[in-house]
PDB file of C-alpha atoms and ligand atoms in Angstrom:
ATOM      1  CA  MET E  24       0.051  -6.962 -10.871  1.00 66.00           C
ATOM      2  CA  PRO E  25      -3.224  -5.033 -10.719  1.00 77.00           C
ATOM      3  CA  GLU E  26      -6.149  -7.492 -10.533  1.00 79.00           C
ATOM      4  CA  LEU E  27      -9.697  -6.889 -11.692  1.00 83.00           C
ATOM      5  CA  PRO E  28     -10.863  -5.048  -8.543  1.00 85.00           C
ATOM      6  CA  GLU E  29      -7.948  -2.619  -8.855  1.00 85.00           C
ATOM      7  CA  VAL E  30      -8.698  -2.035 -12.545  1.00 88.00           C
ATOM      8  CA  GLU E  31     -12.420  -1.570 -11.857  1.00 89.00           C
ATOM      9  CA  THR E  32     -11.587   0.897  -9.073  1.00 88.00           C
ATOM     10  CA  ILE E  33      -9.382   3.058 -11.300  1.00 90.00           C
ATOM     11  CA  ARG E  34     -12.010   2.850 -14.066  1.00 92.00           C
ATOM     12  CA  ARG E  35     -14.669   4.341 -11.808  1.00 91.00           C
ATOM     13  CA  GLN E  36     -12.334   7.062 -10.597  1.00 90.00           C
ATOM     14  CA  LEU E  37     -11.105   7.957 -14.084  1.00 94.00           C
ATOM     15  CA  LYS E  38     -14.627   8.026 -15.468  1.00 95.00           C
ATOM     16  CA  ALA E  39     -15.544  10.620 -12.842  1.00 92.00           C
ATOM     17  CA  VAL E  40     -12.740  12.971 -13.907  1.00 94.00           C
ATOM     18  CA  LEU E  41     -12.257  12.270 -17.627  1.00 96.00           C
ATOM     19  CA  VAL E  42     -15.728  12.330 -19.193  1.00 97.00           C
ATOM     20  CA  GLY E  43     -16.233  15.567 -21.135  1.00 98.00           C
ATOM     21  CA  LYS E  44     -12.533  16.429 -21.253  1.00 98.00           C
ATOM     22  CA  THR E  45     -11.045  17.548 -24.590  1.00 98.00           C
ATOM     23  CA  ILE E  46      -7.592  16.282 -25.512  1.00 98.00           C
ATOM     24  CA  ALA E  47      -5.067  19.039 -26.268  1.00 98.00           C
ATOM     25  CA  LYS E  48      -2.231  16.623 -27.045  1.00 98.00           C
ATOM     26  CA  VAL E  49      -0.912  13.128 -26.391  1.00 98.00           C
ATOM     27  CA  GLU E  50       2.844  12.772 -26.003  1.00 98.00           C
ATOM     28  CA  VAL E  51       4.437   9.358 -26.342  1.00 98.00           C
ATOM     29  CA  LEU E  52       7.755   9.141 -24.499  1.00 97.00           C
ATOM     30  CA  ARG E  53       8.288   5.438 -25.211  1.00 96.00           C
ATOM     31  CA  SER E  54       6.999   4.192 -28.566  1.00 95.00           C
ATOM     32  CA  LYS E  55       6.453   0.616 -27.347  1.00 94.00           C
ATOM     33  CA  SER E  56       3.851   1.893 -24.878  1.00 96.00           C
ATOM     34  CA  PHE E  57       1.449   3.403 -27.441  1.00 97.00           C
ATOM     35  CA  GLY E  58      -0.033   1.839 -30.589  1.00 95.00           C
ATOM     36  CA  GLY E  59      -1.471   4.105 -33.292  1.00 95.00           C
ATOM     37  CA  ASP E  60      -0.995   7.787 -34.138  1.00 97.00           C
ATOM     38  CA  PRO E  61      -1.206   9.897 -30.948  1.00 97.00           C
ATOM     39  CA  GLU E  62      -1.630  13.119 -32.952  1.00 97.00           C
ATOM     40  CA  SER E  63      -4.988  12.008 -34.288  1.00 97.00           C
ATOM     41  CA  LEU E  64      -6.397  12.253 -30.738  1.00 98.00           C
ATOM     42  CA  THR E  65      -6.040  16.042 -30.584  1.00 98.00           C
ATOM     43  CA  GLY E  66      -9.435  17.693 -30.159  1.00 98.00           C
ATOM     44  CA  TRP E  67     -11.241  14.461 -29.281  1.00 98.00           C
ATOM     45  CA  ILE E  68     -13.660  14.542 -26.355  1.00 98.00           C
ATOM     46  CA  ILE E  69     -13.873  11.652 -23.882  1.00 98.00           C
ATOM     47  CA  LYS E  70     -17.339  10.103 -23.767  1.00 98.00           C
ATOM     48  CA  ASP E  71     -16.926   7.181 -21.385  1.00 98.00           C
ATOM     49  CA  VAL E  72     -14.451   4.898 -19.607  1.00 97.00           C
ATOM     50  CA  GLN E  73     -15.410   1.227 -19.703  1.00 95.00           C
ATOM     51  CA  ARG E  74     -13.695  -2.066 -18.932  1.00 91.00           C
ATOM     52  CA  LYS E  75     -13.610  -5.614 -20.233  1.00 86.00           C
ATOM     53  CA  SER E  76     -11.643  -7.949 -18.006  1.00 81.00           C
ATOM     54  CA  LYS E  77      -8.472  -6.048 -17.104  1.00 85.00           C
ATOM     55  CA  VAL E  78      -8.556  -3.846 -20.235  1.00 90.00           C
ATOM     56  CA  LEU E  79      -9.684  -0.227 -19.806  1.00 94.00           C
ATOM     57  CA  GLU E  80     -11.532   1.304 -22.760  1.00 95.00           C
ATOM     58  CA  ILE E  81     -11.590   5.056 -23.331  1.00 98.00           C
ATOM     59  CA  LEU E  82     -14.373   6.061 -25.739  1.00 97.00           C
ATOM     60  CA  PHE E  83     -14.775   9.350 -27.590  1.00 98.00           C
ATOM     61  CA  ARG E  84     -17.738  11.394 -28.774  1.00 98.00           C
ATOM     62  CA  GLY E  85     -18.631  10.675 -32.400  1.00 97.00           C
ATOM     63  CA  LYS E  86     -15.623   8.391 -33.003  1.00 97.00           C
ATOM     64  CA  THR E  87     -15.472   4.757 -34.053  1.00 95.00           C
ATOM     65  CA  GLU E  88     -11.994   4.401 -32.581  1.00 97.00           C
ATOM     66  CA  MET E  89     -11.188   3.944 -28.912  1.00 97.00           C
ATOM     67  CA  VAL E  90      -8.078   3.826 -26.751  1.00 97.00           C
ATOM     68  CA  VAL E  91      -7.609   0.564 -24.879  1.00 95.00           C
ATOM     69  CA  VAL E  92      -5.234   0.330 -21.928  1.00 95.00           C
ATOM     70  CA  HIS E  93      -3.689  -2.730 -20.300  1.00 92.00           C
ATOM     71  CA  LEU E  94      -1.615  -2.088 -17.176  1.00 90.00           C
ATOM     72  CA  LYS E  95       0.004  -5.562 -17.178  1.00 85.00           C
ATOM     73  CA  MET E  96       2.672  -6.019 -14.442  1.00 80.00           C
ATOM     74  CA  THR E  97       3.690  -2.503 -13.476  1.00 85.00           C
ATOM     75  CA  GLY E  98       1.425  -0.060 -15.323  1.00 90.00           C
ATOM     76  CA  GLN E  99      -0.245   2.774 -13.468  1.00 91.00           C
ATOM     77  CA  LEU E 100      -2.431   5.742 -14.357  1.00 93.00           C
ATOM     78  CA  VAL E 101      -2.212   9.051 -12.572  1.00 93.00           C
ATOM     79  CA  PHE E 102      -4.639  11.890 -13.270  1.00 93.00           C
ATOM     80  CA  LEU E 103      -3.555  15.313 -12.080  1.00 93.00           C
ATOM     81  CA  GLY E 104      -6.211  18.013 -12.208  1.00 91.00           C
ATOM     82  CA  LYS E 105      -6.780  21.227 -10.342  1.00 86.00           C
ATOM     83  CA  GLY E 106      -7.085  20.069  -6.743  1.00 78.00           C
ATOM     84  CA  ARG E 107      -7.874  16.575  -7.904  1.00 84.00           C
ATOM     85  CA  LYS E 108      -5.629  13.532  -8.076  1.00 86.00           C
ATOM     86  CA  VAL E 109      -6.571  10.029  -9.097  1.00 87.00           C
ATOM     87  CA  VAL E 110      -4.109   7.131  -8.986  1.00 87.00           C
ATOM     88  CA  GLY E 111      -4.463   3.476  -9.821  1.00 85.00           C
ATOM     89  CA  GLY E 112      -2.642   0.365 -10.917  1.00 85.00           C
ATOM     90  CA  HIS E 113       0.757  -0.771  -9.696  1.00 81.00           C
ATOM     91  CA  PRO E 114       1.702   1.228  -6.579  1.00 77.00           C
ATOM     92  CA  THR E 115       5.102   2.948  -6.661  1.00 76.00           C
ATOM     93  CA  ALA E 116       6.601   6.227  -5.488  1.00 77.00           C
ATOM     94  CA  ASP E 117       5.387   7.785  -8.758  1.00 80.00           C
ATOM     95  CA  TRP E 118       1.976   8.010  -7.083  1.00 77.00           C
ATOM     96  CA  VAL E 119       3.270  10.641  -4.691  1.00 75.00           C
ATOM     97  CA  ASN E 120       6.320  12.137  -6.435  1.00 80.00           C
ATOM     98  CA  SER E 121       6.262  14.801  -9.140  1.00 86.00           C
ATOM     99  CA  LEU E 122       5.459  13.767 -12.715  1.00 91.00           C
ATOM    100  CA  PRO E 123       6.543  12.992 -15.366  1.00 94.00           C
ATOM    101  CA  SER E 124       8.992  10.524 -13.801  1.00 92.00           C
ATOM    102  CA  LYS E 125      11.541   8.260 -15.463  1.00 91.00           C
ATOM    103  CA  HIS E 126       8.757   5.638 -15.699  1.00 92.00           C
ATOM    104  CA  THR E 127       6.325   7.921 -17.549  1.00 96.00           C
ATOM    105  CA  ARG E 128       5.625   6.508 -21.033  1.00 97.00           C
ATOM    106  CA  VAL E 129       2.639   8.534 -22.249  1.00 98.00           C
ATOM    107  CA  VAL E 130       1.264  11.927 -21.174  1.00 98.00           C
ATOM    108  CA  TRP E 131      -2.222  13.142 -22.103  1.00 98.00           C
ATOM    109  CA  THR E 132      -2.811  16.875 -21.723  1.00 98.00           C
ATOM    110  CA  PHE E 133      -6.353  18.219 -21.720  1.00 98.00           C
ATOM    111  CA  ASN E 134      -7.665  21.669 -22.538  1.00 97.00           C
ATOM    112  CA  GLY E 135      -7.283  23.659 -19.317  1.00 96.00           C
ATOM    113  CA  GLY E 136      -4.063  21.861 -18.344  1.00 96.00           C
ATOM    114  CA  ASP E 137      -5.197  18.701 -16.553  1.00 97.00           C
ATOM    115  CA  LYS E 138      -2.975  15.691 -17.281  1.00 97.00           C
ATOM    116  CA  LEU E 139      -3.130  11.920 -17.385  1.00 97.00           C
ATOM    117  CA  PHE E 140       0.154  10.042 -16.965  1.00 97.00           C
ATOM    118  CA  PHE E 141       0.700   6.454 -18.011  1.00 97.00           C
ATOM    119  CA  ASN E 142       3.679   5.170 -16.044  1.00 95.00           C
ATOM    120  CA  ASP E 143       5.071   1.703 -16.541  1.00 92.00           C
ATOM    121  CA  MET E 144       8.360   0.643 -14.976  1.00 87.00           C
ATOM    122  CA  ARG E 145       8.747  -2.668 -16.832  1.00 85.00           C
ATOM    123  CA  VAL E 146       7.047  -1.529 -20.098  1.00 88.00           C
ATOM    124  CA  PHE E 147       4.808  -4.601 -20.491  1.00 86.00           C
ATOM    125  CA  GLY E 148       1.642  -2.507 -20.449  1.00 90.00           C
ATOM    126  CA  TRP E 149       0.214  -0.563 -23.387  1.00 93.00           C
ATOM    127  CA  MET E 150      -2.210   2.003 -24.716  1.00 96.00           C
ATOM    128  CA  LYS E 151      -3.625   1.326 -28.178  1.00 95.00           C
ATOM    129  CA  LEU E 152      -5.769   3.447 -30.453  1.00 96.00           C
ATOM    130  CA  MET E 153      -7.950   1.041 -32.402  1.00 94.00           C
ATOM    131  CA  GLU E 154     -11.227   0.657 -34.303  1.00 94.00           C
ATOM    132  CA  LYS E 155     -14.047  -0.358 -31.987  1.00 90.00           C
ATOM    133  CA  ASP E 156     -15.211  -3.097 -34.390  1.00 89.00           C
ATOM    134  CA  LYS E 157     -11.814  -4.723 -34.514  1.00 89.00           C
ATOM    135  CA  TYR E 158     -11.491  -4.586 -30.747  1.00 88.00           C
ATOM    136  CA  ASP E 159     -14.999  -5.981 -30.211  1.00 83.00           C
ATOM    137  CA  LYS E 160     -14.146  -8.986 -32.373  1.00 82.00           C
ATOM    138  CA  GLU E 161     -11.057  -9.733 -30.318  1.00 78.00           C
ATOM    139  CA  VAL E 162     -12.753  -9.106 -27.005  1.00 72.00           C
ATOM    140  CA  ARG E 163     -15.789 -11.206 -27.811  1.00 66.00           C
ATOM    141  CA  LYS E 164     -13.485 -14.224 -27.709  1.00 72.00           C
ATOM    142  CA  MET E 165     -12.554 -13.464 -24.125  1.00 77.00           C
ATOM    143  CA  ALA E 166     -14.040 -15.462 -21.260  1.00 85.00           C
ATOM    144  CA  PRO E 167     -16.699 -13.725 -19.131  1.00 86.00           C
ATOM    145  CA  ASP E 168     -15.592 -11.693 -16.146  1.00 83.00           C
ATOM    146  CA  ILE E 169     -16.615 -12.793 -12.685  1.00 86.00           C
ATOM    147  CA  ILE E 170     -18.744  -9.661 -12.296  1.00 80.00           C
ATOM    148  CA  ASP E 171     -20.395  -9.924 -15.736  1.00 80.00           C
ATOM    149  CA  ASP E 172     -24.015 -11.055 -16.146  1.00 83.00           C
ATOM    150  CA  ASP E 173     -22.881 -13.930 -18.388  1.00 86.00           C
ATOM    151  CA  PHE E 174     -20.803 -15.437 -15.579  1.00 92.00           C
ATOM    152  CA  THR E 175     -23.735 -17.629 -14.576  1.00 95.00           C
ATOM    153  CA  LEU E 176     -23.861 -20.648 -12.284  1.00 97.00           C
ATOM    154  CA  GLU E 177     -24.549 -22.798 -15.364  1.00 97.00           C
ATOM    155  CA  TYR E 178     -21.422 -21.526 -17.125  1.00 96.00           C
ATOM    156  CA  PHE E 179     -19.315 -21.967 -13.965  1.00 97.00           C
ATOM    157  CA  THR E 180     -20.624 -25.515 -13.446  1.00 98.00           C
ATOM    158  CA  GLU E 181     -19.775 -26.497 -17.012  1.00 97.00           C
ATOM    159  CA  ILE E 182     -16.202 -25.196 -16.674  1.00 97.00           C
ATOM    160  CA  LEU E 183     -15.559 -26.908 -13.322  1.00 97.00           C
ATOM    161  CA  ARG E 184     -17.093 -30.253 -14.337  1.00 97.00           C
ATOM    162  CA  LYS E 185     -14.855 -30.457 -17.422  1.00 96.00           C
ATOM    163  CA  SER E 186     -11.514 -30.250 -15.625  1.00 97.00           C
ATOM    164  CA  ARG E 187      -9.459 -32.714 -13.617  1.00 96.00           C
ATOM    165  CA  LYS E 188      -7.019 -30.012 -12.547  1.00 97.00           C
ATOM    166  CA  PRO E 189      -6.932 -28.686  -8.976  1.00 98.00           C
ATOM    167  CA  VAL E 190      -9.899 -26.347  -8.586  1.00 98.00           C
ATOM    168  CA  LYS E 191      -7.639 -23.429  -7.678  1.00 98.00           C
ATOM    169  CA  LEU E 192      -5.847 -23.594 -11.032  1.00 97.00           C
ATOM    170  CA  VAL E 193      -9.140 -23.681 -12.923  1.00 97.00           C
ATOM    171  CA  LEU E 194     -10.261 -20.513 -11.127  1.00 96.00           C
ATOM    172  CA  LEU E 195      -7.011 -18.788 -12.086  1.00 93.00           C
ATOM    173  CA  ASP E 196      -7.339 -19.717 -15.775  1.00 92.00           C
ATOM    174  CA  GLN E 197      -8.133 -16.419 -17.528  1.00 85.00           C
ATOM    175  CA  ASP E 198      -9.287 -18.299 -20.660  1.00 88.00           C
ATOM    176  CA  LYS E 199     -12.157 -19.726 -18.581  1.00 92.00           C
ATOM    177  CA  MET E 200     -13.107 -16.770 -16.398  1.00 90.00           C
ATOM    178  CA  GLY E 201     -11.646 -13.296 -16.173  1.00 82.00           C
ATOM    179  CA  GLY E 202     -10.607 -11.362 -13.145  1.00 79.00           C
ATOM    180  CA  LEU E 203      -9.593 -13.761 -10.386  1.00 85.00           C
ATOM    181  CA  GLY E 204      -5.997 -13.450  -9.254  1.00 87.00           C
ATOM    182  CA  ASN E 205      -4.172 -15.398  -6.574  1.00 91.00           C
ATOM    183  CA  ILE E 206      -5.393 -13.317  -3.619  1.00 90.00           C
ATOM    184  CA  TYR E 207      -9.070 -13.600  -4.456  1.00 92.00           C
ATOM    185  CA  VAL E 208      -8.929 -17.303  -5.385  1.00 96.00           C
ATOM    186  CA  ASN E 209      -7.415 -18.222  -2.020  1.00 97.00           C
ATOM    187  CA  ASP E 210     -10.056 -16.252  -0.132  1.00 96.00           C
ATOM    188  CA  ALA E 211     -12.959 -17.527  -2.269  1.00 97.00           C
ATOM    189  CA  LEU E 212     -11.994 -21.173  -1.665  1.00 98.00           C
ATOM    190  CA  PHE E 213     -11.891 -20.480   2.068  1.00 98.00           C
ATOM    191  CA  LEU E 214     -15.348 -18.880   1.979  1.00 97.00           C
ATOM    192  CA  ALA E 215     -16.697 -21.881   0.088  1.00 98.00           C
ATOM    193  CA  GLY E 216     -14.977 -24.396   2.418  1.00 98.00           C
ATOM    194  CA  ILE E 217     -13.118 -26.129  -0.423  1.00 98.00           C
ATOM    195  CA  ARG E 218      -9.477 -27.253  -0.459  1.00 98.00           C
ATOM    196  CA  PRO E 219      -7.480 -25.568  -3.251  1.00 98.00           C
ATOM    197  CA  GLU E 220      -5.934 -28.851  -4.432  1.00 97.00           C
ATOM    198  CA  ARG E 221      -9.259 -30.702  -4.855  1.00 98.00           C
ATOM    199  CA  LYS E 222      -9.848 -31.947  -8.402  1.00 98.00           C
ATOM    200  CA  SER E 223     -12.254 -29.586 -10.085  1.00 98.00           C
ATOM    201  CA  GLU E 224     -14.501 -32.373 -11.382  1.00 97.00           C
ATOM    202  CA  SER E 225     -14.920 -33.776  -7.836  1.00 97.00           C
ATOM    203  CA  LEU E 226     -16.945 -30.798  -6.610  1.00 98.00           C
ATOM    204  CA  SER E 227     -20.589 -31.438  -5.772  1.00 98.00           C
ATOM    205  CA  GLU E 228     -23.451 -29.311  -7.035  1.00 97.00           C
ATOM    206  CA  VAL E 229     -23.750 -27.678  -3.595  1.00 98.00           C
ATOM    207  CA  GLU E 230     -20.018 -26.926  -3.471  1.00 98.00           C
ATOM    208  CA  ILE E 231     -20.048 -25.409  -6.956  1.00 98.00           C
ATOM    209  CA  LYS E 232     -22.945 -23.162  -5.965  1.00 98.00           C
ATOM    210  CA  LYS E 233     -21.119 -22.054  -2.795  1.00 98.00           C
ATOM    211  CA  LEU E 234     -17.950 -21.400  -4.781  1.00 98.00           C
ATOM    212  CA  HIS E 235     -19.794 -19.378  -7.428  1.00 98.00           C
ATOM    213  CA  GLU E 236     -21.236 -17.160  -4.687  1.00 97.00           C
ATOM    214  CA  ALA E 237     -17.828 -16.938  -3.000  1.00 97.00           C
ATOM    215  CA  VAL E 238     -15.872 -15.774  -6.079  1.00 96.00           C
ATOM    216  CA  VAL E 239     -18.472 -13.101  -6.833  1.00 93.00           C
ATOM    217  CA  LYS E 240     -18.414 -12.029  -3.189  1.00 94.00           C
ATOM    218  CA  VAL E 241     -14.622 -11.673  -2.891  1.00 92.00           C
ATOM    219  CA  ILE E 242     -14.369  -9.751  -6.160  1.00 88.00           C
ATOM    220  CA  ASN E 243     -17.080  -7.353  -5.014  1.00 86.00           C
ATOM    221  CA  LEU E 244     -15.361  -6.987  -1.628  1.00 87.00           C
ATOM    222  CA  GLY E 245     -12.145  -6.223  -3.503  1.00 85.00           C
ATOM    223  CA  ILE E 246     -13.928  -3.515  -5.486  1.00 80.00           C
ATOM    224  CA  LYS E 247     -15.581  -2.155  -2.336  1.00 79.00           C
ATOM    225  CA  TYR E 248     -12.207  -1.752  -0.609  1.00 81.00           C
ATOM    226  CA  GLY E 249     -10.636  -0.310  -3.768  1.00 73.00           C
ATOM    227  CA  GLY E 250      -8.460  -3.370  -4.443  1.00 75.00           C
ATOM    228  CA  ALA E 251      -5.452  -4.551  -2.494  1.00 72.00           C
ATOM    229  CA  SER E 252      -2.215  -2.658  -2.160  1.00 66.00           C
ATOM    230  CA  SER E 253       1.081  -4.199  -1.238  1.00 55.00           C
ATOM    231  CA  SER E 254       3.420  -1.262  -1.169  1.00 48.00           C
ATOM    232  CA  ASN E 255       4.848   0.955   1.561  1.00 39.00           C
ATOM    233  CA  TYR E 256       4.102   3.989  -0.586  1.00 40.00           C
ATOM    234  CA  VAL E 257       0.452   3.483   0.150  1.00 43.00           C
ATOM    235  CA  ASP E 258       1.108   4.373   3.786  1.00 38.00           C
ATOM    236  CA  VAL E 259       3.105   7.428   2.783  1.00 39.00           C
ATOM    237  CA  SER E 260       0.406   8.855   0.558  1.00 41.00           C
ATOM    238  CA  GLY E 261      -2.713   7.470   2.177  1.00 44.00           C
ATOM    239  CA  LEU E 262      -3.716   6.326  -1.304  1.00 55.00           C
ATOM    240  CA  GLY E 263      -4.581   2.888  -2.516  1.00 64.00           C
ATOM    241  CA  GLY E 264      -6.946   0.066  -1.674  1.00 74.00           C
ATOM    242  CA  THR E 265      -7.414  -1.601   1.684  1.00 80.00           C
ATOM    243  CA  TYR E 266      -8.503  -5.142   0.778  1.00 81.00           C
ATOM    244  CA  GLN E 267      -5.228  -6.334   2.324  1.00 83.00           C
ATOM    245  CA  ASP E 268      -6.726  -5.469   5.735  1.00 85.00           C
ATOM    246  CA  HIS E 269      -9.538  -7.917   5.004  1.00 87.00           C
ATOM    247  CA  PHE E 270      -7.663 -11.006   3.766  1.00 92.00           C
ATOM    248  CA  LEU E 271      -9.358 -14.202   4.932  1.00 95.00           C
ATOM    249  CA  VAL E 272      -6.505 -16.689   4.424  1.00 96.00           C
ATOM    250  CA  TYR E 273      -4.201 -15.053   1.862  1.00 94.00           C
ATOM    251  CA  LYS E 274      -0.762 -14.322   3.403  1.00 94.00           C
ATOM    252  CA  ARG E 275      -2.055 -15.419   6.841  1.00 96.00           C
ATOM    253  CA  GLU E 276       0.004 -18.612   7.229  1.00 96.00           C
ATOM    254  CA  GLY E 277       0.605 -19.530  10.893  1.00 97.00           C
ATOM    255  CA  GLN E 278      -2.190 -17.202  12.031  1.00 97.00           C
ATOM    256  CA  LYS E 279      -5.439 -18.426  13.524  1.00 97.00           C
ATOM    257  CA  CYS E 280      -8.267 -19.251  11.113  1.00 97.00           C
ATOM    258  CA  LEU E 281     -11.113 -16.715  11.253  1.00 96.00           C
ATOM    259  CA  ASN E 282     -13.606 -19.567  11.852  1.00 97.00           C
ATOM    260  CA  CYS E 283     -11.806 -22.020  14.143  1.00 97.00           C
ATOM    261  CA  GLU E 284      -8.701 -22.554  16.294  1.00 95.00           C
ATOM    262  CA  GLU E 285      -6.633 -24.076  13.493  1.00 97.00           C
ATOM    263  CA  LYS E 286      -3.621 -22.240  12.054  1.00 98.00           C
ATOM    264  CA  ILE E 287      -3.684 -21.287   8.354  1.00 98.00           C
ATOM    265  CA  LYS E 288      -1.434 -23.528   6.284  1.00 98.00           C
ATOM    266  CA  LYS E 289       0.594 -22.540   3.234  1.00 98.00           C
ATOM    267  CA  ILE E 290       1.552 -24.796   0.324  1.00 97.00           C
ATOM    268  CA  LYS E 291       2.668 -24.214  -3.273  1.00 97.00           C
ATOM    269  CA  LEU E 292       0.255 -25.058  -6.041  1.00 96.00           C
ATOM    270  CA  GLY E 293       1.066 -24.293  -9.665  1.00 91.00           C
ATOM    271  CA  GLY E 294       4.042 -22.338  -8.348  1.00 93.00           C
ATOM    272  CA  ARG E 295       1.883 -19.885  -6.380  1.00 94.00           C
ATOM    273  CA  GLY E 296       1.443 -19.453  -2.636  1.00 96.00           C
ATOM    274  CA  THR E 297      -1.709 -21.255  -1.561  1.00 98.00           C
ATOM    275  CA  PHE E 298      -3.348 -20.682   1.820  1.00 98.00           C
ATOM    276  CA  PHE E 299      -6.102 -22.650   3.542  1.00 98.00           C
ATOM    277  CA  CYS E 300      -7.524 -24.013   6.807  1.00 98.00           C
ATOM    278  CA  VAL E 301      -7.237 -27.807   7.074  1.00 97.00           C
ATOM    279  CA  HIS E 302     -10.257 -27.872   9.375  1.00 98.00           C
ATOM    280  CA  CYS E 303     -12.695 -25.573   7.518  1.00 98.00           C
ATOM    281  CA  GLN E 304     -11.811 -26.556   3.941  1.00 98.00           C
ATOM    282  CA  LYS E 305     -12.537 -30.084   2.696  1.00 97.00           C
TER     283      LYS E 305
HETATM  284 ZN1   ZN G 423     -10.717 -23.020  10.151  1.00 90.12          ZN
END
């Protein structure tokens, strides 16, 4: 599943190619994948591409409606322009093969012939045309993202102090903070020197401060490396993020800790693979 760094990476890339483009037509190949009337988009000009949590927002000049996109498990976006290709989301062979493919659900065609494909193997993702006001009301209820200004140390402290759950599970709770998936939580806890199974409320002020810095740092590293990719196709095409080359503890069980001689241990916590150094994390 694409995590926040992957979504932020594709947002930046799409913004660079989409702003100013006029929509010639939007074709919906699978009705479940698009909410609203696609025909009403004809002639609209893209003004901006923004993001809240893992939802991409496509805004239009002079319009009060926007298109919001959630990639969910297997969604991906592929922009094909003249000499320009942008791919993001779940990596599959569709990144390098010809499009549309059997996974293509929506195709946007722009004046001049450039295209944007929304592919989604499992069809959990969606594009929705909706009023900005209505969307803002729903989004305002969402927890702050790790990279937002309102994700302050004070907010983080309040959340951690209130829970008796293992700290790792609190970090993964998208109702409390948006954007941290399993990879980044494992690495952030390593950076902060905290065991994943520690009770959240047991963390000291100093530990909370270290952890706040660590989660922001790993998310920004993820964005810097363009997210993590886990597929062979990435090697074939040369596309995709490289955070996987910079994992600190994630998927490194049995390998030497980056700080000491200890080997990284793996346990299950909340059903997810959990990686840590018994020596460096307390
Ligand atoms: Zn260690």
